[in-house]
GROMACS .gro file of C-alpha atoms in nm:
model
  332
    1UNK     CA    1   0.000   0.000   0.000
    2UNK     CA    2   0.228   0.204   0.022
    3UNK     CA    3   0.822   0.688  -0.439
    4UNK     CA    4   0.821   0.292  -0.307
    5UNK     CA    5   0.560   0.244  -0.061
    6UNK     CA    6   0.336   0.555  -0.170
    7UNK     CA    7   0.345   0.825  -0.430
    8UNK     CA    8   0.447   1.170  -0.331
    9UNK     CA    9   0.121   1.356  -0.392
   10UNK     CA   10  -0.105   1.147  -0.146
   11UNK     CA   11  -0.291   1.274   0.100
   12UNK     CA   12  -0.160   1.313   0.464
   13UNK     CA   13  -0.484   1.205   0.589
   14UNK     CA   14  -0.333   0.869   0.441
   15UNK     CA   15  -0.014   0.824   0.654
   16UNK     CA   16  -0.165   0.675   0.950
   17UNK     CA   17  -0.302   0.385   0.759
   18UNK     CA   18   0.010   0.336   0.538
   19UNK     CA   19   0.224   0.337   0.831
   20UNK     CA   20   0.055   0.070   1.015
   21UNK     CA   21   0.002  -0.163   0.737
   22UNK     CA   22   0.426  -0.108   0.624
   23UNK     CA   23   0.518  -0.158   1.005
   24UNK     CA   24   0.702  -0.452   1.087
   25UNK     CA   25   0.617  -0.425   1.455
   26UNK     CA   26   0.286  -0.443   1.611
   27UNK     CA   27   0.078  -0.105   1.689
   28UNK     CA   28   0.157   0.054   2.011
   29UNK     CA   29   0.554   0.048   1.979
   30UNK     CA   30   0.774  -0.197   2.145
   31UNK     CA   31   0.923  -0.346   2.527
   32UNK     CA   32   1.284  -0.437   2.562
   33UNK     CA   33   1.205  -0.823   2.540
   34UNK     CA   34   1.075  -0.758   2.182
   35UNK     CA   35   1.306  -1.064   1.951
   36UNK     CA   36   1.518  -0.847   1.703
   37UNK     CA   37   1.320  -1.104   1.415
   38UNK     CA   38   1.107  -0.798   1.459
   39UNK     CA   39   1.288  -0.567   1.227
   40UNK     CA   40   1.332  -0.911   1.021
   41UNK     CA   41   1.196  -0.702   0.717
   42UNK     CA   42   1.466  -0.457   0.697
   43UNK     CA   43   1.708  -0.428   0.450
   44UNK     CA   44   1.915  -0.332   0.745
   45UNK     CA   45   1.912  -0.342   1.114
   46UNK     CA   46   2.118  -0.194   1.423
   47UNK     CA   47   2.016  -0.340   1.741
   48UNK     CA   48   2.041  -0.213   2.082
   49UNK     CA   49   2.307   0.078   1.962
   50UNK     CA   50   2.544   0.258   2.209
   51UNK     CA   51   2.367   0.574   2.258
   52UNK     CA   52   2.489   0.830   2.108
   53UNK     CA   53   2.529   0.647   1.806
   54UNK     CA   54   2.595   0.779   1.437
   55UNK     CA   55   2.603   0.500   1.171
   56UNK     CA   56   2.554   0.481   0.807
   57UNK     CA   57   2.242   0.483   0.583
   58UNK     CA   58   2.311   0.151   0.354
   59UNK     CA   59   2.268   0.291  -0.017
   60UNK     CA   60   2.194   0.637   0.120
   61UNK     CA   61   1.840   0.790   0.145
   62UNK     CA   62   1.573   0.768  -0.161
   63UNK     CA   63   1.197   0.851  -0.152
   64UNK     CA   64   0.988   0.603  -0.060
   65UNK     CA   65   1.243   0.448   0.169
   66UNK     CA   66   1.143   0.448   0.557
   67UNK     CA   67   1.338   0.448   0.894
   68UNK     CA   68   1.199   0.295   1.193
   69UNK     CA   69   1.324   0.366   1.528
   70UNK     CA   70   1.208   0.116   1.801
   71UNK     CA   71   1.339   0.235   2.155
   72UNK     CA   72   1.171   0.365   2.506
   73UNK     CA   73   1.229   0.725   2.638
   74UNK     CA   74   1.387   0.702   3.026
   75UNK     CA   75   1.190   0.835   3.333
   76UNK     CA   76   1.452   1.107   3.382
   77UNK     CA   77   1.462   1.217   3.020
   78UNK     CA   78   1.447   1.585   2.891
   79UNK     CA   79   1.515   1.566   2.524
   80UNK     CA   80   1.676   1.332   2.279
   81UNK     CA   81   1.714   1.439   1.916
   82UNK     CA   82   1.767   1.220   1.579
   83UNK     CA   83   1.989   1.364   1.280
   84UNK     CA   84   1.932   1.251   0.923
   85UNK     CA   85   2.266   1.384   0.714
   86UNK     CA   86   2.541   1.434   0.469
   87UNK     CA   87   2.809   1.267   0.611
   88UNK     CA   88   2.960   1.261   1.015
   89UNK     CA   89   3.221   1.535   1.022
   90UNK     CA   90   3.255   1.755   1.344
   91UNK     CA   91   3.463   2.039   1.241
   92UNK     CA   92   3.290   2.174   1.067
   93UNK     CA   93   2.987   1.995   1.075
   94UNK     CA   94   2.816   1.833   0.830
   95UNK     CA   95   2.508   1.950   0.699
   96UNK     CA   96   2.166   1.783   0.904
   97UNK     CA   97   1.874   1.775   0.627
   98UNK     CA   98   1.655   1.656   0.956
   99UNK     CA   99   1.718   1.722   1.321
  100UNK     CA  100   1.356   1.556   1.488
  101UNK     CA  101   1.364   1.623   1.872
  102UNK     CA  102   1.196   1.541   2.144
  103UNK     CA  103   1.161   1.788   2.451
  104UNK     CA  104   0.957   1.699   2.775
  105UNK     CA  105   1.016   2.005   2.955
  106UNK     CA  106   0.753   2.247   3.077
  107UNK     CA  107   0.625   2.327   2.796
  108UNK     CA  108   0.642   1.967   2.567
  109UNK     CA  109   0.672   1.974   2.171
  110UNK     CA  110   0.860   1.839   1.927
  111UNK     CA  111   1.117   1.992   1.742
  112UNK     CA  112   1.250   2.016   1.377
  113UNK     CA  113   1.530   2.206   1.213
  114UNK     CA  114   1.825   2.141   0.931
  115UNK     CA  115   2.171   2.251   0.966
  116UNK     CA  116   2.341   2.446   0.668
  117UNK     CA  117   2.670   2.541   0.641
  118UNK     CA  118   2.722   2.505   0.979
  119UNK     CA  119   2.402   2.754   1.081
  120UNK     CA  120   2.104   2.625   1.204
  121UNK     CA  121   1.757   2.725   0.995
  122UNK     CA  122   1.441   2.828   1.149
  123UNK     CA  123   1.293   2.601   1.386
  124UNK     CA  124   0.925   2.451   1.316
  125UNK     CA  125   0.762   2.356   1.684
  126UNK     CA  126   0.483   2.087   1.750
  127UNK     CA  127   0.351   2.180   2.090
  128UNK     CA  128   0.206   1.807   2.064
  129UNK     CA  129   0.451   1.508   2.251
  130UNK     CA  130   0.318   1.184   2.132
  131UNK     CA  131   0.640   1.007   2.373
  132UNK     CA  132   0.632   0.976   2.769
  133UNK     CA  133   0.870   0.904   2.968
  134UNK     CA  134   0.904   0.523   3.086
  135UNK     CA  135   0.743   0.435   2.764
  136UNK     CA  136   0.822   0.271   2.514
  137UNK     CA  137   0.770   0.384   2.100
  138UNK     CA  138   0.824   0.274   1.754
  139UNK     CA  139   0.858   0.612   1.572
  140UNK     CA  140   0.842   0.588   1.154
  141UNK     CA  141   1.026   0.838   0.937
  142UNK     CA  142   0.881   0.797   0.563
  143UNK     CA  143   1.082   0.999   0.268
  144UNK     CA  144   0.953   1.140   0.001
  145UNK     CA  145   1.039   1.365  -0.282
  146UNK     CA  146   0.916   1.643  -0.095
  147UNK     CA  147   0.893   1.609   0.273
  148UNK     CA  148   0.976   1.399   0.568
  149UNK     CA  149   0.647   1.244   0.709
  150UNK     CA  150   0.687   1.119   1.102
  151UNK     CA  151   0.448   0.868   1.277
  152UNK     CA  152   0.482   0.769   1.669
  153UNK     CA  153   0.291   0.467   1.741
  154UNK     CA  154   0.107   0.436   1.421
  155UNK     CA  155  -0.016   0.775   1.442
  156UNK     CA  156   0.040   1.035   1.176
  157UNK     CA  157   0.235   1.319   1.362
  158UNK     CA  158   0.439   1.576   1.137
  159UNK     CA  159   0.558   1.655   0.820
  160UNK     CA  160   0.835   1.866   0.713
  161UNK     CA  161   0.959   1.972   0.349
  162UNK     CA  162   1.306   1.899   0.224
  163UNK     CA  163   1.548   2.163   0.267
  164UNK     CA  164   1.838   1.977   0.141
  165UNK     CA  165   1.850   1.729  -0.099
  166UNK     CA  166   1.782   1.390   0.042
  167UNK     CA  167   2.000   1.234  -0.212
  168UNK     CA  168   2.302   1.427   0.001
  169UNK     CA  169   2.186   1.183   0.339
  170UNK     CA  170   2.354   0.907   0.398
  171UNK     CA  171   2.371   0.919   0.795
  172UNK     CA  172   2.187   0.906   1.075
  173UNK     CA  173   2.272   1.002   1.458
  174UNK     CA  174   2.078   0.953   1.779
  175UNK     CA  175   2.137   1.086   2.134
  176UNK     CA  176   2.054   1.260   2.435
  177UNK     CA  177   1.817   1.039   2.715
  178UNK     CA  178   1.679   0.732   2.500
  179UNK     CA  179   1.710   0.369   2.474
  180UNK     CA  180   1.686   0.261   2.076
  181UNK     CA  181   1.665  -0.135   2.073
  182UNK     CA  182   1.620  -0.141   1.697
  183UNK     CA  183   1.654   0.048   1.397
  184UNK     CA  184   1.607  -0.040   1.059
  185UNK     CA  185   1.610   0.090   0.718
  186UNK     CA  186   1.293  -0.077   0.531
  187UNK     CA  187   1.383  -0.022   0.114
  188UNK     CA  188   1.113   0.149  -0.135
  189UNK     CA  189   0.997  -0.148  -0.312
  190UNK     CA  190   0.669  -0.157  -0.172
  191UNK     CA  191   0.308  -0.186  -0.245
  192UNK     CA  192   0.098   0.080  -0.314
  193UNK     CA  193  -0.283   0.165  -0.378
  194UNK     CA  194  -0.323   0.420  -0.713
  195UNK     CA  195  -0.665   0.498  -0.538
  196UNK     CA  196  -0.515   0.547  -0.172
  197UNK     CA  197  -0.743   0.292  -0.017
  198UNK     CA  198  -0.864  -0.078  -0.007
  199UNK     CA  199  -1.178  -0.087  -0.231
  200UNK     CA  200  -1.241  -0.323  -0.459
  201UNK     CA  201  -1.100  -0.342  -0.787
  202UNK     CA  202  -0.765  -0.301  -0.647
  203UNK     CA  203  -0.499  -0.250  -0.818
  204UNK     CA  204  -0.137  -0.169  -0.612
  205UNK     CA  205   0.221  -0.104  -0.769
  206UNK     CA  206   0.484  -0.297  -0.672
  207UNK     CA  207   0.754  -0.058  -0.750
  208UNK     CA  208   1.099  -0.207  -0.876
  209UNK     CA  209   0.904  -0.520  -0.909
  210UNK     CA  210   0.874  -0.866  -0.733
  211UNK     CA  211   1.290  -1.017  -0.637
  212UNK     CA  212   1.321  -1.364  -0.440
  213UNK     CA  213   1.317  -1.366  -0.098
  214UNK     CA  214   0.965  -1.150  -0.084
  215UNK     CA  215   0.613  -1.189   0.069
  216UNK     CA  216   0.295  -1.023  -0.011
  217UNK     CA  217   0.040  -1.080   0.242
  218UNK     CA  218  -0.379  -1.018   0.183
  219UNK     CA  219  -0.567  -0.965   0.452
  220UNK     CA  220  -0.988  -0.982   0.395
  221UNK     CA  221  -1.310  -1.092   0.477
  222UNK     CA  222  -1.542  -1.323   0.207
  223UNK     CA  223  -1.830  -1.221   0.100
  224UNK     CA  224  -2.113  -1.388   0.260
  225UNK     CA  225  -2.262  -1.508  -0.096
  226UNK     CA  226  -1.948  -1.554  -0.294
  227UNK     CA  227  -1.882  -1.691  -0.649
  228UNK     CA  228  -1.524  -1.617  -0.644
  229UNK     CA  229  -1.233  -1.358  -0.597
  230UNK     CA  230  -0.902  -1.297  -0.792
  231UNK     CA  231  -0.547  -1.208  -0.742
  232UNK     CA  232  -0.313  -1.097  -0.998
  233UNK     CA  233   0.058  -1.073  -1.011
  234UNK     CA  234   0.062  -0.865  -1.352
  235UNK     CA  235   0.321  -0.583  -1.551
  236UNK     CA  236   0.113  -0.291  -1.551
  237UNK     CA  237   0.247  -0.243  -1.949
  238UNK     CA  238   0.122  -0.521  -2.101
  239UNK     CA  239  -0.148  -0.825  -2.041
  240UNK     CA  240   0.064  -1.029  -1.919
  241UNK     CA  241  -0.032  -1.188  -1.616
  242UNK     CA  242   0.245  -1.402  -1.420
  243UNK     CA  243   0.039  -1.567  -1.136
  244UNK     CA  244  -0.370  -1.587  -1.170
  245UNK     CA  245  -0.550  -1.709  -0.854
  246UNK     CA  246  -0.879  -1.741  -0.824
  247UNK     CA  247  -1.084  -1.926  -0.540
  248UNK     CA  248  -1.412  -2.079  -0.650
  249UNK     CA  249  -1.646  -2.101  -0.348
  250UNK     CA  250  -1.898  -2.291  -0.520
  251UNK     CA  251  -1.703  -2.562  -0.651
  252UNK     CA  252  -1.443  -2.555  -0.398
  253UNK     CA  253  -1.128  -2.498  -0.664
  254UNK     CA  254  -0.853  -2.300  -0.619
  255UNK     CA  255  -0.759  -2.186  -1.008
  256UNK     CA  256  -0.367  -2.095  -1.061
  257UNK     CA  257  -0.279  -2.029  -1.393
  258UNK     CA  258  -0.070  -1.755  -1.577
  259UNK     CA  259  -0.192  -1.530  -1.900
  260UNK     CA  260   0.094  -1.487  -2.123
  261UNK     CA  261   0.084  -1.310  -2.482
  262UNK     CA  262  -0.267  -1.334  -2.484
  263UNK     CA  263  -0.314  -1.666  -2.387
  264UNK     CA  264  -0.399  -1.869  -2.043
  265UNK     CA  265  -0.113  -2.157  -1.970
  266UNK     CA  266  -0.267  -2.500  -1.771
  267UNK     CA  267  -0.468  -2.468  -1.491
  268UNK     CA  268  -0.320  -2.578  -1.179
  269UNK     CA  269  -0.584  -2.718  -0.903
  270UNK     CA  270  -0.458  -2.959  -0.699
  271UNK     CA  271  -0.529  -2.869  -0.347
  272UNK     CA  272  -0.505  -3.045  -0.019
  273UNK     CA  273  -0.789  -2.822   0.155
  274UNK     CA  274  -1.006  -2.519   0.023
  275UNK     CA  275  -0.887  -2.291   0.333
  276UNK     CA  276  -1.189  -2.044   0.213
  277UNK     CA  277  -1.568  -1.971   0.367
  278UNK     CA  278  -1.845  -1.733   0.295
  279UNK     CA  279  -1.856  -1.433   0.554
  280UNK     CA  280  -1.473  -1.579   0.660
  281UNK     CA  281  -1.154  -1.363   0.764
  282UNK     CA  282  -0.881  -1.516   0.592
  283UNK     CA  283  -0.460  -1.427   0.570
  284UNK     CA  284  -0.324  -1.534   0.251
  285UNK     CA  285   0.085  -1.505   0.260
  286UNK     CA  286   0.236  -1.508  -0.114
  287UNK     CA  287   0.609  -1.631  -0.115
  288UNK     CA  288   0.838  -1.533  -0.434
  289UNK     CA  289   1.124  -1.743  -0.417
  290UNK     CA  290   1.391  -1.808  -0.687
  291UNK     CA  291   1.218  -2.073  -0.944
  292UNK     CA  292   0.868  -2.038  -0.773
  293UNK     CA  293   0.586  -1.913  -0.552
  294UNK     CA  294   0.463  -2.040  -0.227
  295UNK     CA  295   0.113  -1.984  -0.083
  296UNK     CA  296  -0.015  -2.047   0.274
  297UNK     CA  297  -0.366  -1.930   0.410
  298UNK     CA  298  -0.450  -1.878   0.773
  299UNK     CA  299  -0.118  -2.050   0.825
  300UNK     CA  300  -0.126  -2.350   0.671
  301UNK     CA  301   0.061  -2.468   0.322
  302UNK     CA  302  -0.148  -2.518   0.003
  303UNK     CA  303   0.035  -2.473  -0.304
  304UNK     CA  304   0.383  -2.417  -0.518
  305UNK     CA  305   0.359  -2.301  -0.854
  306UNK     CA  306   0.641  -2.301  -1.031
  307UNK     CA  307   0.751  -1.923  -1.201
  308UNK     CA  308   0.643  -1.921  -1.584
  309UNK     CA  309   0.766  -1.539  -1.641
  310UNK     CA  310   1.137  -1.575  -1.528
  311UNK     CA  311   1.217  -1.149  -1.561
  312UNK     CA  312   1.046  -1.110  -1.227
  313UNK     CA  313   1.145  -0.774  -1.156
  314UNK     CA  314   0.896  -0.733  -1.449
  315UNK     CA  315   0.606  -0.807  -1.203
  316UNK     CA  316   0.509  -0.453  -1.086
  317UNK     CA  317   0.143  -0.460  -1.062
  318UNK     CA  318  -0.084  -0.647  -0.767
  319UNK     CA  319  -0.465  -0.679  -0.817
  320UNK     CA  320  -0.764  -0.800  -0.693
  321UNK     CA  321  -1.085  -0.795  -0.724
  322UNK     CA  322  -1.440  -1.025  -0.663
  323UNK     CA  323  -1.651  -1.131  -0.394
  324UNK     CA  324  -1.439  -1.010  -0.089
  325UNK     CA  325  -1.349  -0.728   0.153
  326UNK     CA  326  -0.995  -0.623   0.139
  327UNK     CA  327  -0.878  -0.526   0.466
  328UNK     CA  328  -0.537  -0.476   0.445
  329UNK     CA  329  -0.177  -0.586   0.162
  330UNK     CA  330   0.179  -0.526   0.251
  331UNK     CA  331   0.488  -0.639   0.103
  332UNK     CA  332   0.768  -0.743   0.267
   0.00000   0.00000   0.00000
């Protein structure tokens, strides 16, 4: 559902949703005996970091790309601030596209500026503090061509426009009172709804298309007098349609099939269970792996089917459509 995870122009009445459903951790932020397989789905990670800590950005900053920052503020604390910038030196300093800080004083707000040339800019103030102290928080930076958009605890809190080129950033800094127990760098191939929400058709970009090692997972709700819903794995360009299922309720089948230069391949429909009901919640999880795809619902195994379109990073498009709700799609 959500540059990689959602274009530039959408709305920011959007960005709580689209945070949530990118997350890799669970609403409501974190503890300190979350398992580091939380931040699983980065394409980096940095766990429990000395604070302060300055580290690279791996492949530098790009819109659509996100940061998250699990950690827990200390009773005691006053401020902590995190720096998003071109390079580490001290003397003189480099420049900070995005200093986001935290201040629990008297009078509690949040706090961003940019360094230039070694001069601060004008500060833009938040007099709303979505952290406490002796709790913990998963805060979400999302880039994009424009601005900087900032969630704490899946809620939507700030943005702020770009006054330095993001494609200067390729470090990040965090101090002052905080613990951090994870952060990781989630990449911008993503999924992302043209119409901004869930209704049905769907149709969601996969920008930079599908590469091994993914997972798409559809969330929904059948209807409670089905026929029969579809997913695609498509190319947006052409007709072409790399993975076809398409649950029959009726019947009981479970079509897989591809549609390549105008023309459907064999049916696949060998099936060990038909894991769907009318008026049912259901979790399908889509595996790409080198030579094929796997496909579980509700947890349990039903099917391989083995790649017909080999150019995978040709894949780009995700839709769906038929006699179900669509409550949530993430890739991952």
């Amino acid at each position: 559902m959500v540059s990689g995870f959602i274009p530039a122009q959408s709305r920011s009445a959007e960005s709580s949703r689209i945070y949530r459903s990118l997350s890799p951790f669970p609403p409501g932020g974190c503890s300190d005996t979350r398992s580091p397989m939380s931040v699983a789905n980065a394409k980096h990670t940095v766990l429990s970091p000395v604070i302060p800590y300055t580290g690279p950005i791996p492949g530098g900053l790009h819109p659509g790309e996100i940061i998250i920052i699990q950690g827990s503020v200390p009773p005691d604390a006053d401020s902590f601030q995190v720096d998003l910038s071109s390079g580490c030196s001290t003397k003189p300093r480099s420049d900070v596209a995005l200093r986001f800080s935290p201040r629990f004083g008297p009078s509690p707000c949040v706090v961003c500026n940019s360094l230039q040339e070694d001069a601060w800019g004008e500060e833009e103030t938040l007099h709303q503090l979505p952290f406490k102290c002796g709790a913990p928080f998963e805060a979400i930076l999302l880039v994009l061509e424009d601005v900087f958009k900032v969630a704490v605890n899946g809620v939507h809190l700030l943005e702020y426009k770009h006054r330095i080129p993001i494609n200067r950033v390729d470090t990040f800094s965090i101090s002052g009172k905080v613990r951090v127990h994870a952060v990781g760098y989630i990449p911008n191939s993503a999924i992302y709804s043209e119409s901004g929400d869930l209704s049905l058709p769907y149709k969601g970009r996969i920008l930079k298309g599908l590469s091994p090692g993914q997972h798409i997972t559809i969330k929904g709700q059948v209807s409670t007098y089905p026929h029969s819903f579809t997913v695609n794995l498509c190319n947006s360009k052409t007709e072409n349609i790399a993975l076809h299922l398409n649950p029959r309720m009726k019947s009981g089948v479970f079509i897989r099939n591809s549609y390549l230069t105008a023309s459907w391949g064999q049916e696949e429909r060998e099936l060990p269970f038909f894991p769907f009901s009318p008026g049912e919640y259901f979790e399908i999880l889509l595996l790409c792996q080198p030579h094929q795809f796997k496909l579980a619902v509700n947890g349990s195994h039903l099917f391989e089917f083995r790649h017909r379109v080999q150019d995978l990073s040709s894949i780009d498009q995700l839709e769906i459509m038929g006699d179900m709700e669509l409550t949530d799609v993430k890739l991952w």
